[in-house]
Short mmCIF file of N, CA and C in Angstrom, two decimals:
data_model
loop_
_atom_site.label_atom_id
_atom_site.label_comp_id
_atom_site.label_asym_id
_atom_site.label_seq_id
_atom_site.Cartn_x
_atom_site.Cartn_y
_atom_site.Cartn_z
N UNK K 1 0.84 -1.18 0.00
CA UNK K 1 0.00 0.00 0.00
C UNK K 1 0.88 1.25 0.00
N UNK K 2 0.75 2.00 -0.80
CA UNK K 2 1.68 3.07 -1.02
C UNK K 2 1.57 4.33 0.13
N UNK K 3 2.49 4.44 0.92
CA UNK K 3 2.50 5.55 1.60
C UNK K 3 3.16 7.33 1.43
N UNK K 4 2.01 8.05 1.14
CA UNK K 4 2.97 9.52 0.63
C UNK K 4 3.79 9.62 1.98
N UNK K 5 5.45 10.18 1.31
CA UNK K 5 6.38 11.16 2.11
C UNK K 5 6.24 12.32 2.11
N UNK K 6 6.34 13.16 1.27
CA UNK K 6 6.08 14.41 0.56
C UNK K 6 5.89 14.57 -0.70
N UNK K 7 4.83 15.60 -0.64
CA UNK K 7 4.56 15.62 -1.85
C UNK K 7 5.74 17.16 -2.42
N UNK K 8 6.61 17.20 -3.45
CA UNK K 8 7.42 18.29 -4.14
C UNK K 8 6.58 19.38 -4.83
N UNK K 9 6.08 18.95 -5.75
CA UNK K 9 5.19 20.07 -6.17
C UNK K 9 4.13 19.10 -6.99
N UNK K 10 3.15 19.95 -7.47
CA UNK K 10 1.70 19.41 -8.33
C UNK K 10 2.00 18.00 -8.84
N UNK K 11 3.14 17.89 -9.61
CA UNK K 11 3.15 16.69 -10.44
C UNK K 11 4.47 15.78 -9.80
N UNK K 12 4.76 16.17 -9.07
CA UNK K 12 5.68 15.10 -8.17
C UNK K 12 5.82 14.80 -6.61
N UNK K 13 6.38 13.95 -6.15
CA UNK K 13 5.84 13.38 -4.69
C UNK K 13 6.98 12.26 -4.53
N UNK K 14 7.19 11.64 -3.20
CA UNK K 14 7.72 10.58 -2.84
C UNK K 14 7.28 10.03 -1.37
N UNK K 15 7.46 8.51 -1.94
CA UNK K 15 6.07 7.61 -1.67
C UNK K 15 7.28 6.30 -1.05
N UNK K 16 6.53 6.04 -0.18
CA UNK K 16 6.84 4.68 -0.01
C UNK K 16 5.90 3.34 -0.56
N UNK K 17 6.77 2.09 -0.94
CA UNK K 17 5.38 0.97 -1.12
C UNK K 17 5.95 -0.46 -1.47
N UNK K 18 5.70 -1.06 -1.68
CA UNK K 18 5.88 -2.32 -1.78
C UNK K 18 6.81 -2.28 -2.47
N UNK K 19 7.91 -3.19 -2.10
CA UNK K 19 9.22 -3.38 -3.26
C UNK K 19 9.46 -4.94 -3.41
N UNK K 20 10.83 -5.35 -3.50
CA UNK K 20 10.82 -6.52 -3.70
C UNK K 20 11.05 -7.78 -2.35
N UNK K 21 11.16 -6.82 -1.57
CA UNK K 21 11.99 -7.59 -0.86
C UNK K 21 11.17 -7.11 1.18
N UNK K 22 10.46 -5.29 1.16
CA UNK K 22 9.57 -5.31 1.92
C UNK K 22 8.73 -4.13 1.34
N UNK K 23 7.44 -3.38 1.99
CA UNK K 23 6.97 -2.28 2.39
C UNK K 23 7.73 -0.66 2.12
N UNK K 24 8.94 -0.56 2.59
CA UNK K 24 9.82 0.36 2.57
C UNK K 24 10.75 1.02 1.02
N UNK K 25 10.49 0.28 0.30
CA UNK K 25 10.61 0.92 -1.13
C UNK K 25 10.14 2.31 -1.38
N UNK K 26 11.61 3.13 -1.55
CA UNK K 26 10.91 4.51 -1.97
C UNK K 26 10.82 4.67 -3.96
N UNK K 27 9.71 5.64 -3.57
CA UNK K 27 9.69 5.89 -5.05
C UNK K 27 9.18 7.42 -5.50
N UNK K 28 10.36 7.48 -6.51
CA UNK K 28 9.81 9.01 -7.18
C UNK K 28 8.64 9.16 -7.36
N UNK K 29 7.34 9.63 -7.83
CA UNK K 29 6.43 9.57 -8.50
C UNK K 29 5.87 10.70 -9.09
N UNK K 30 5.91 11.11 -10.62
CA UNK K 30 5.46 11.57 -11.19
C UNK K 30 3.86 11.34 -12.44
N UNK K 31 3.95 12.55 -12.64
CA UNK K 31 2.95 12.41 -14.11
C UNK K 31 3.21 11.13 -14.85
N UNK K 32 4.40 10.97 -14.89
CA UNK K 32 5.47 9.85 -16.32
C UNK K 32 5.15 8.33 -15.59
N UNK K 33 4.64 8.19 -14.55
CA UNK K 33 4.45 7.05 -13.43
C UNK K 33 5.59 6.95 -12.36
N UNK K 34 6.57 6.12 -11.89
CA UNK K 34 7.30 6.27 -10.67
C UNK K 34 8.21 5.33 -11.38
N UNK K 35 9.45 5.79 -10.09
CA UNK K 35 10.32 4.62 -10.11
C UNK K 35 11.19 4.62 -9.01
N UNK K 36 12.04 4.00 -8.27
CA UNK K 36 12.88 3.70 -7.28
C UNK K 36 14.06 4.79 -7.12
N UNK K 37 14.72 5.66 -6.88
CA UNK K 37 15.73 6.25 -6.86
C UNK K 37 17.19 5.70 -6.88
N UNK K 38 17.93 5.59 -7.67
CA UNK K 38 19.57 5.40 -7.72
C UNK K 38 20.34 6.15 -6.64
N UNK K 39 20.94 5.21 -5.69
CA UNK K 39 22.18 5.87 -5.02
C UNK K 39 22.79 6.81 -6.18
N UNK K 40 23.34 6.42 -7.71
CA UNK K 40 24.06 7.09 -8.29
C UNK K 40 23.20 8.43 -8.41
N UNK K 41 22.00 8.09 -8.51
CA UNK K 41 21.09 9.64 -8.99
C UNK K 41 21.30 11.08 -7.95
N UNK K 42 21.15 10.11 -6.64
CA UNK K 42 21.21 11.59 -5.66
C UNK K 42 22.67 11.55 -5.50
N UNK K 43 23.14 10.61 -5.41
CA UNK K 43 25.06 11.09 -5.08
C UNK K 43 25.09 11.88 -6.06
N UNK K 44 25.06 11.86 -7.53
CA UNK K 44 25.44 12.78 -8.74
C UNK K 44 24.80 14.27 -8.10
N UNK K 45 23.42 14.19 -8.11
CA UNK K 45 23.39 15.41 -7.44
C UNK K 45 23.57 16.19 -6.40
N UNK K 46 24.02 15.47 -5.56
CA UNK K 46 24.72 16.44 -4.33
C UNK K 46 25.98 16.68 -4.62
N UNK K 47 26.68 15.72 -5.13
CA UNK K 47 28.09 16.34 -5.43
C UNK K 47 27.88 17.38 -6.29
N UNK K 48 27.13 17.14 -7.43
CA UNK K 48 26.89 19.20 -8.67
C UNK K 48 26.77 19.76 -7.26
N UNK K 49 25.53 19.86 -6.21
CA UNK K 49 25.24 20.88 -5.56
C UNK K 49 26.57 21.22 -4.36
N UNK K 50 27.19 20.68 -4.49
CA UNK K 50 28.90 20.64 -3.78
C UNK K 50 29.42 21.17 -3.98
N UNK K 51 30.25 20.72 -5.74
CA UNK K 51 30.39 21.87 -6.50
C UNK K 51 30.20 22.94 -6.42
N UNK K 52 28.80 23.31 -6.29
CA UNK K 52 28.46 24.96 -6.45
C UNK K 52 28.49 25.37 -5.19
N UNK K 53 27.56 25.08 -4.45
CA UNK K 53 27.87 25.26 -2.88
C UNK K 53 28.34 25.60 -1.69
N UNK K 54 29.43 24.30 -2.67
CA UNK K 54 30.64 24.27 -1.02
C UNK K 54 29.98 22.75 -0.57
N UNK K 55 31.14 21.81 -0.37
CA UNK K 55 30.72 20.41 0.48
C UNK K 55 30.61 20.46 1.91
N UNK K 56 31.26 21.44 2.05
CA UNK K 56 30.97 21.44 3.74
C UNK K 56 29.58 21.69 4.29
N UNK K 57 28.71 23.13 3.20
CA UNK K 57 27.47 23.20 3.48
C UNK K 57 26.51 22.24 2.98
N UNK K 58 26.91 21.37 2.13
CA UNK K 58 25.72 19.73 1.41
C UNK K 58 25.76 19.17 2.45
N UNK K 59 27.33 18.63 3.28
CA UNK K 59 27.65 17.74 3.96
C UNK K 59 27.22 17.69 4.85
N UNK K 60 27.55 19.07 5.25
CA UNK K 60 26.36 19.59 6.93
C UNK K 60 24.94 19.56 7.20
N UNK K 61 24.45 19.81 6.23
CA UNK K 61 23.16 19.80 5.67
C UNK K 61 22.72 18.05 5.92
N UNK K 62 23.26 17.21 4.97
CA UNK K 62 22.84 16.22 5.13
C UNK K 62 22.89 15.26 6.33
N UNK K 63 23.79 15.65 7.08
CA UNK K 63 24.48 15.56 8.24
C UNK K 63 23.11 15.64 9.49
N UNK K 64 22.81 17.15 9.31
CA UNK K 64 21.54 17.56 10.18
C UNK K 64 20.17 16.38 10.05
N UNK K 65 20.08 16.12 8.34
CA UNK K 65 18.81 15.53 8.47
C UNK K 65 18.77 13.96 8.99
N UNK K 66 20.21 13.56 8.10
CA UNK K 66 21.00 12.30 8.56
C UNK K 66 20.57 11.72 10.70
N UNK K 67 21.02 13.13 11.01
CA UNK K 67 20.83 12.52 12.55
C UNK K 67 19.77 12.73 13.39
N UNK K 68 18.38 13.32 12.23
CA UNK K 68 16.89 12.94 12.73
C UNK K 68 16.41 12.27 12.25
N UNK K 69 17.06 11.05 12.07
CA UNK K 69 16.33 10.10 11.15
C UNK K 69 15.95 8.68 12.46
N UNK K 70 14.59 8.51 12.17
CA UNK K 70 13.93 7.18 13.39
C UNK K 70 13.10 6.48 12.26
N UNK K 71 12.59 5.76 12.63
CA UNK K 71 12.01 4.51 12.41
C UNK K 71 11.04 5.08 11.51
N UNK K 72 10.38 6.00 11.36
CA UNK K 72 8.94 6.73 10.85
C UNK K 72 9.28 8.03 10.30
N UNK K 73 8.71 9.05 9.39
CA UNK K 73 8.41 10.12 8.88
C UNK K 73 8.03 10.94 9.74
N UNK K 74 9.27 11.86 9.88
CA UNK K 74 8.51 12.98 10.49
C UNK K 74 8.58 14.57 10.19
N UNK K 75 7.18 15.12 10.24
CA UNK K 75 7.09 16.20 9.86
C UNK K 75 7.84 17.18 9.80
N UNK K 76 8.77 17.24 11.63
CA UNK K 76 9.28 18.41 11.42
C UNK K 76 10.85 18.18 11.00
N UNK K 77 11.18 17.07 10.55
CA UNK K 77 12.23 17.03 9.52
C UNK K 77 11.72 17.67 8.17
N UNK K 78 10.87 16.85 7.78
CA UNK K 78 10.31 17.19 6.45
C UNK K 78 10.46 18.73 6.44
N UNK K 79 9.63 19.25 7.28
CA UNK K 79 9.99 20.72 7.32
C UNK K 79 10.89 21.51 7.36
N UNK K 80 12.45 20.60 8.02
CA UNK K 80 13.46 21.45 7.77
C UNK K 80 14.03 21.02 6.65
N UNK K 81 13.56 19.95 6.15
CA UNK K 81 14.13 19.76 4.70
C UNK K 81 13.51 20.75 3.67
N UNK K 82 12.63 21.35 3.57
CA UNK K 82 12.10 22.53 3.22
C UNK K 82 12.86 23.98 3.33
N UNK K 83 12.51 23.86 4.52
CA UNK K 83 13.56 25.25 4.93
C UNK K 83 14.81 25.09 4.30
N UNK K 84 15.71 24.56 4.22
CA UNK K 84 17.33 24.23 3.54
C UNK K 84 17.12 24.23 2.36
N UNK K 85 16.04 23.67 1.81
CA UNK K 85 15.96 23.91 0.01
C UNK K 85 15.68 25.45 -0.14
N UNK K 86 14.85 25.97 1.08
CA UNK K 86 14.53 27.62 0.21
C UNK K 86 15.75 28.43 0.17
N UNK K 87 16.66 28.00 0.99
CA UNK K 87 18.03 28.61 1.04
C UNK K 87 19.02 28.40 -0.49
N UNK K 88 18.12 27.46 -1.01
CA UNK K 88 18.92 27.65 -2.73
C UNK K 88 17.96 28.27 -3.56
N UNK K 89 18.71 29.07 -4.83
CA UNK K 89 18.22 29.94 -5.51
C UNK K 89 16.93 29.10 -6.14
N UNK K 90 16.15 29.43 -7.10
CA UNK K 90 15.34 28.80 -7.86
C UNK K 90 16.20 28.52 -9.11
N UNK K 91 15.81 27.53 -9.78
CA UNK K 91 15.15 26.13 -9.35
C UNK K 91 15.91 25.19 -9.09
N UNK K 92 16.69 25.83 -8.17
CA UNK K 92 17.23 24.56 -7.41
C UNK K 92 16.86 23.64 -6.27
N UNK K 93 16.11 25.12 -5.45
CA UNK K 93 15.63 24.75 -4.40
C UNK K 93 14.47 23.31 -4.76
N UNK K 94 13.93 23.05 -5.75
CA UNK K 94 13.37 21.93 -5.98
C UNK K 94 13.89 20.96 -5.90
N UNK K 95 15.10 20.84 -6.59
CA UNK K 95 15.60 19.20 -6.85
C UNK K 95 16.35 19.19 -5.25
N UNK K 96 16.69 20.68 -4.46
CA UNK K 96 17.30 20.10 -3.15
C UNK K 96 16.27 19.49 -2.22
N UNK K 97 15.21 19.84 -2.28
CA UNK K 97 14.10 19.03 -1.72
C UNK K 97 13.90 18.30 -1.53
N UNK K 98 13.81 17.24 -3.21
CA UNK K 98 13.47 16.02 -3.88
C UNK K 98 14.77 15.01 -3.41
N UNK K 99 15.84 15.68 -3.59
CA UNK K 99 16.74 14.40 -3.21
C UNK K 99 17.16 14.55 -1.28
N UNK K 100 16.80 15.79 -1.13
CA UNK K 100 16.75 15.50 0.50
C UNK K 100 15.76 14.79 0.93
N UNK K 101 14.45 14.78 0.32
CA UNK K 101 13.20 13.62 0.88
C UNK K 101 13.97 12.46 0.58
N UNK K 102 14.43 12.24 -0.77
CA UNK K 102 14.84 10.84 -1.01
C UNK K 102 15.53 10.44 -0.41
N UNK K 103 17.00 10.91 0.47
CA UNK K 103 17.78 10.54 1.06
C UNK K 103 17.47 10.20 2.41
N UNK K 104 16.54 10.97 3.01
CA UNK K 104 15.81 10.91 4.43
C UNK K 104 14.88 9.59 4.03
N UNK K 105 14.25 9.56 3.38
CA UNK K 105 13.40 8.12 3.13
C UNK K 105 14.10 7.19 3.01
N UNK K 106 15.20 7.04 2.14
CA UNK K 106 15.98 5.65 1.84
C UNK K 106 16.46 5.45 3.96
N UNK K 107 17.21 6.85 4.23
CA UNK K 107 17.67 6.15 5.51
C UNK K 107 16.63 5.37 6.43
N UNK K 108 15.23 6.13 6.51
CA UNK K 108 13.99 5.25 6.90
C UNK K 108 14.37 4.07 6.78
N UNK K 109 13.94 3.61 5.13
CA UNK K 109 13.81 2.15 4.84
C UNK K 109 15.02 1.69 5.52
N UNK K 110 16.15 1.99 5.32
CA UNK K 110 17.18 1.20 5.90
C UNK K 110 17.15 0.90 7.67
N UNK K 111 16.50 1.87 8.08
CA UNK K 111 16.55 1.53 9.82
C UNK K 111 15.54 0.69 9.81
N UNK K 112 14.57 0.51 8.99
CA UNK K 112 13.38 -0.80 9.38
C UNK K 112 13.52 -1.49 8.56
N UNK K 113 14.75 -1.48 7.94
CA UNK K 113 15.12 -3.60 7.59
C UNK K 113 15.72 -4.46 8.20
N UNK K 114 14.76 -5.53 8.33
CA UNK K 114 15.09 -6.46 9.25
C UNK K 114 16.68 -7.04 9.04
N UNK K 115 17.35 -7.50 10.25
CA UNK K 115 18.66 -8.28 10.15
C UNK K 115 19.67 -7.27 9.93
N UNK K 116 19.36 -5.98 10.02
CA UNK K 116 20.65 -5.24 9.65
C UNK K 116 21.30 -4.36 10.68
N UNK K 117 22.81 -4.24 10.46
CA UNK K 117 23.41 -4.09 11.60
C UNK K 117 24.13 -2.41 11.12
N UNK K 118 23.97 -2.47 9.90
CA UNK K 118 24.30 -0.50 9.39
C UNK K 118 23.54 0.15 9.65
N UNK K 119 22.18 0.00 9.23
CA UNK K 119 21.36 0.81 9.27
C UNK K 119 21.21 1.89 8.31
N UNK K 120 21.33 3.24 8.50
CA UNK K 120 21.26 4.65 7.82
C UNK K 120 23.21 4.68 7.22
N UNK K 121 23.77 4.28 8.11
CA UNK K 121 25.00 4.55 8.40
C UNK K 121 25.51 4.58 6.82
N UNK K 122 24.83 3.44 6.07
CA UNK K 122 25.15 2.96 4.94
C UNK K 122 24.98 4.38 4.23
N UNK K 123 24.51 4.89 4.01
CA UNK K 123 24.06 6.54 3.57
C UNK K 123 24.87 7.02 3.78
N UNK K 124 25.40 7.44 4.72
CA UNK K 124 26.61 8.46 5.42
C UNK K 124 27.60 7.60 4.88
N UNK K 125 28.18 7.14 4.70
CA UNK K 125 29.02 6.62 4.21
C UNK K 125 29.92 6.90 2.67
N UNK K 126 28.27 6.89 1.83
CA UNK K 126 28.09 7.02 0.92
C UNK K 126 28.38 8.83 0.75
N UNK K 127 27.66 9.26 1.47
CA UNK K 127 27.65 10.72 0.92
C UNK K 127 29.03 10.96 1.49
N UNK K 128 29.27 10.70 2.92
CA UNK K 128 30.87 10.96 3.12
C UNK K 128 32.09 11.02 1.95
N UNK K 129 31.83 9.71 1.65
CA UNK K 129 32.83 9.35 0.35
C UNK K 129 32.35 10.42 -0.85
N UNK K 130 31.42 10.53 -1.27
CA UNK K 130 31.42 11.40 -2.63
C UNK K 130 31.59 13.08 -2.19
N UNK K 131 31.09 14.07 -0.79
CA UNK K 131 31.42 14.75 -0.85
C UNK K 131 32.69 15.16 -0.23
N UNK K 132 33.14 14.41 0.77
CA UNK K 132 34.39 14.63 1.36
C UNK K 132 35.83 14.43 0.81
N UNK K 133 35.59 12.72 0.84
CA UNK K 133 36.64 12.33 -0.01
C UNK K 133 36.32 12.58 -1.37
N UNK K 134 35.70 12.81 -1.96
CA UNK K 134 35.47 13.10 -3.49
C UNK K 134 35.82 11.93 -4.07
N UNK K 135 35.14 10.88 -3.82
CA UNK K 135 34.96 9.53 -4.50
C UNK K 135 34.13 9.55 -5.67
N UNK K 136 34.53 9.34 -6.84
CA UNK K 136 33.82 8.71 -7.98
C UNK K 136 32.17 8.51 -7.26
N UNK K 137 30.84 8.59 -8.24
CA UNK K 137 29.89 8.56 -7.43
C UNK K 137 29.24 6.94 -7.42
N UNK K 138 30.21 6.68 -8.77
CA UNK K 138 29.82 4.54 -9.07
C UNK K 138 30.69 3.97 -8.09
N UNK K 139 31.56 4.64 -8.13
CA UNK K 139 32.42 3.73 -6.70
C UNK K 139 31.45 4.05 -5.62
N UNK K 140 31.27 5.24 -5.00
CA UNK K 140 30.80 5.09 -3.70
C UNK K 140 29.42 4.53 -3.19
N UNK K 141 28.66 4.07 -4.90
CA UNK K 141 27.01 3.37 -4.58
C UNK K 141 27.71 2.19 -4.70
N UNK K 142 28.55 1.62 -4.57
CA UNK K 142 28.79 0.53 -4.81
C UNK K 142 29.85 -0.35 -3.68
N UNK K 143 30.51 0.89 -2.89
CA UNK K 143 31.18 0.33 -2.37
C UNK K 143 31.52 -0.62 -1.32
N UNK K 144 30.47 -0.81 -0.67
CA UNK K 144 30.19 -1.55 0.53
C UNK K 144 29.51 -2.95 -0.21
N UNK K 145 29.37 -3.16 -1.14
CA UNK K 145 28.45 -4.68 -1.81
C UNK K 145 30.14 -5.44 -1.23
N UNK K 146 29.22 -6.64 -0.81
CA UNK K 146 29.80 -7.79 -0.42
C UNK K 146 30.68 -7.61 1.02
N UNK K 147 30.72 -6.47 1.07
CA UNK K 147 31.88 -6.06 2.41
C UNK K 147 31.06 -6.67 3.65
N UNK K 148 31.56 -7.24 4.63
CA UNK K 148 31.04 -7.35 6.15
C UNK K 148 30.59 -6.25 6.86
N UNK K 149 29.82 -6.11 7.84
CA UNK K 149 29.04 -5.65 8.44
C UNK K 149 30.05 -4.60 9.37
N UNK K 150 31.26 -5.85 9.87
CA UNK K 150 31.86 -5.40 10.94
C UNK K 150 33.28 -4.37 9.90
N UNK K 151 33.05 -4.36 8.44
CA UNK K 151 34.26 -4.34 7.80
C UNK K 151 34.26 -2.74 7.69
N UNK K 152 32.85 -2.60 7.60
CA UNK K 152 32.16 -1.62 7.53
C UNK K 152 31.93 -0.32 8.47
N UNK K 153 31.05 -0.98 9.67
CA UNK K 153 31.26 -0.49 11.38
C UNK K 153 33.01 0.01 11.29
N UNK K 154 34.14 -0.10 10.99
CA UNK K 154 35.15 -0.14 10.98
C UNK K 154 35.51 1.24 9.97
N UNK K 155 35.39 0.90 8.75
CA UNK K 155 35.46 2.47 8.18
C UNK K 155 34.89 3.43 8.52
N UNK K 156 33.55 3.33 9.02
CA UNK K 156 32.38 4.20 9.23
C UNK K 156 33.10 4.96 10.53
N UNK K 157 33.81 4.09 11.72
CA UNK K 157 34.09 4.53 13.22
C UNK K 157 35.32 5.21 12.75
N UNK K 158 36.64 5.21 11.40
CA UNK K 158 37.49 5.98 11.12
C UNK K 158 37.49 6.89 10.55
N UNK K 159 35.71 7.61 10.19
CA UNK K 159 35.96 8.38 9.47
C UNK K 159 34.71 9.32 11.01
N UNK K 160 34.72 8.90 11.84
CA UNK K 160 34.25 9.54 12.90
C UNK K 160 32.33 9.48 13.21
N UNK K 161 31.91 8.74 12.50
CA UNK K 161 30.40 8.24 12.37
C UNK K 161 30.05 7.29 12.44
N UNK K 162 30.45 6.36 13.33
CA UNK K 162 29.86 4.73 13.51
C UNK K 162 29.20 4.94 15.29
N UNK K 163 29.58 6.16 15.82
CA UNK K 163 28.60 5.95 17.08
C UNK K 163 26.89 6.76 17.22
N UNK K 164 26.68 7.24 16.49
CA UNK K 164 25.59 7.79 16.43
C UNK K 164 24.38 6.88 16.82
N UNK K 165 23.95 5.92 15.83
CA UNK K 165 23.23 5.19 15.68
C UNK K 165 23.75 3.37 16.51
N UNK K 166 24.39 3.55 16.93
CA UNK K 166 25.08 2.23 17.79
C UNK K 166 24.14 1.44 18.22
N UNK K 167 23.73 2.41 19.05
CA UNK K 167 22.74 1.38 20.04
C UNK K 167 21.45 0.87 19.65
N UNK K 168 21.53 1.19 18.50
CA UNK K 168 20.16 1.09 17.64
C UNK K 168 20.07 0.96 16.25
N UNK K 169 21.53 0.34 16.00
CA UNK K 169 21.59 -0.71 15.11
C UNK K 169 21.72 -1.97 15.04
#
């Protein structure tokens, strides 16, 4: 059953709903019908918005929404994910929206999948590597496939972000 996150504007929205594997599947959804979001899609665009920016202010940014992230949707994230997009010019402030819902939703899904010991972390990770270290953005959606859990917990704690979420991963 498809659950709205936010809706972006008239003809777009992001939704949670049935995927392959649980419930927690996010999805774009437009006029054109929907589809799942690419790690590569929003890494590509936060690093452009880096680029222009400054990574320290994406990083921070994502950082903020990164560490209100629980089990469920909540408004007054949503809302400051709002507020931080109006802080970019037009029309940017749209797509910063769209991939800040998306990124806040994927971390959702990831804290309510069963058996897992990353959690969100897997996200931070990800954005760490593409805006910090300035990792390639196919390397960094990719980089953790097949790696251990604990191999992981391990980079994540050297790059200063594996205790946040500890106790509740």
């Amino acid at each position: 059953m498809e659950r709205l996150i936010q809706r972006i504007d008239k003809d777009t929205s992001v939704v949670f709903d049935a995927g392959k594997f649980d419930n927690w599947c996010v999805f774009v959804k437009t006029q054109f019908g929907r589809k799942p979001p690419l790690d590569t899609e929003y890494f590509t665009f936060f690093k452009n918005l880096a680029n222009n920016f400054g990574r320290d202010r994406v990083y921070c940014e994502f950082v903020e929404i990164y560490e209100s992230v629980s089990e469920s949707v909540q408004k007054s994230v949503l809302n400051r994910i709002i507020e931080i997009a109006r802080e970019y010019p037009s029309p940017i402030d749209r797509d910063v929206a769209l991939n800040l819902v998306v990124i806040y939703a994927g971390m959702i899904a990831e804290r309510n999948k069963r058996n897992t010991v990353l959690k969100e972390r897997i996200k931070r990770l990800g954005m760490y590597q593409v805006l910090i270290e300035n990792m390639p953005v196919a390397e960094a959606a990719t980089f953790s496939r097949g790696m251990k859990a604990n191999e992981i917990q391990k980079i994540c704690k050297d790059r200063g972000f594996n205790t946040k979420n500890q106790s509740r991963a």
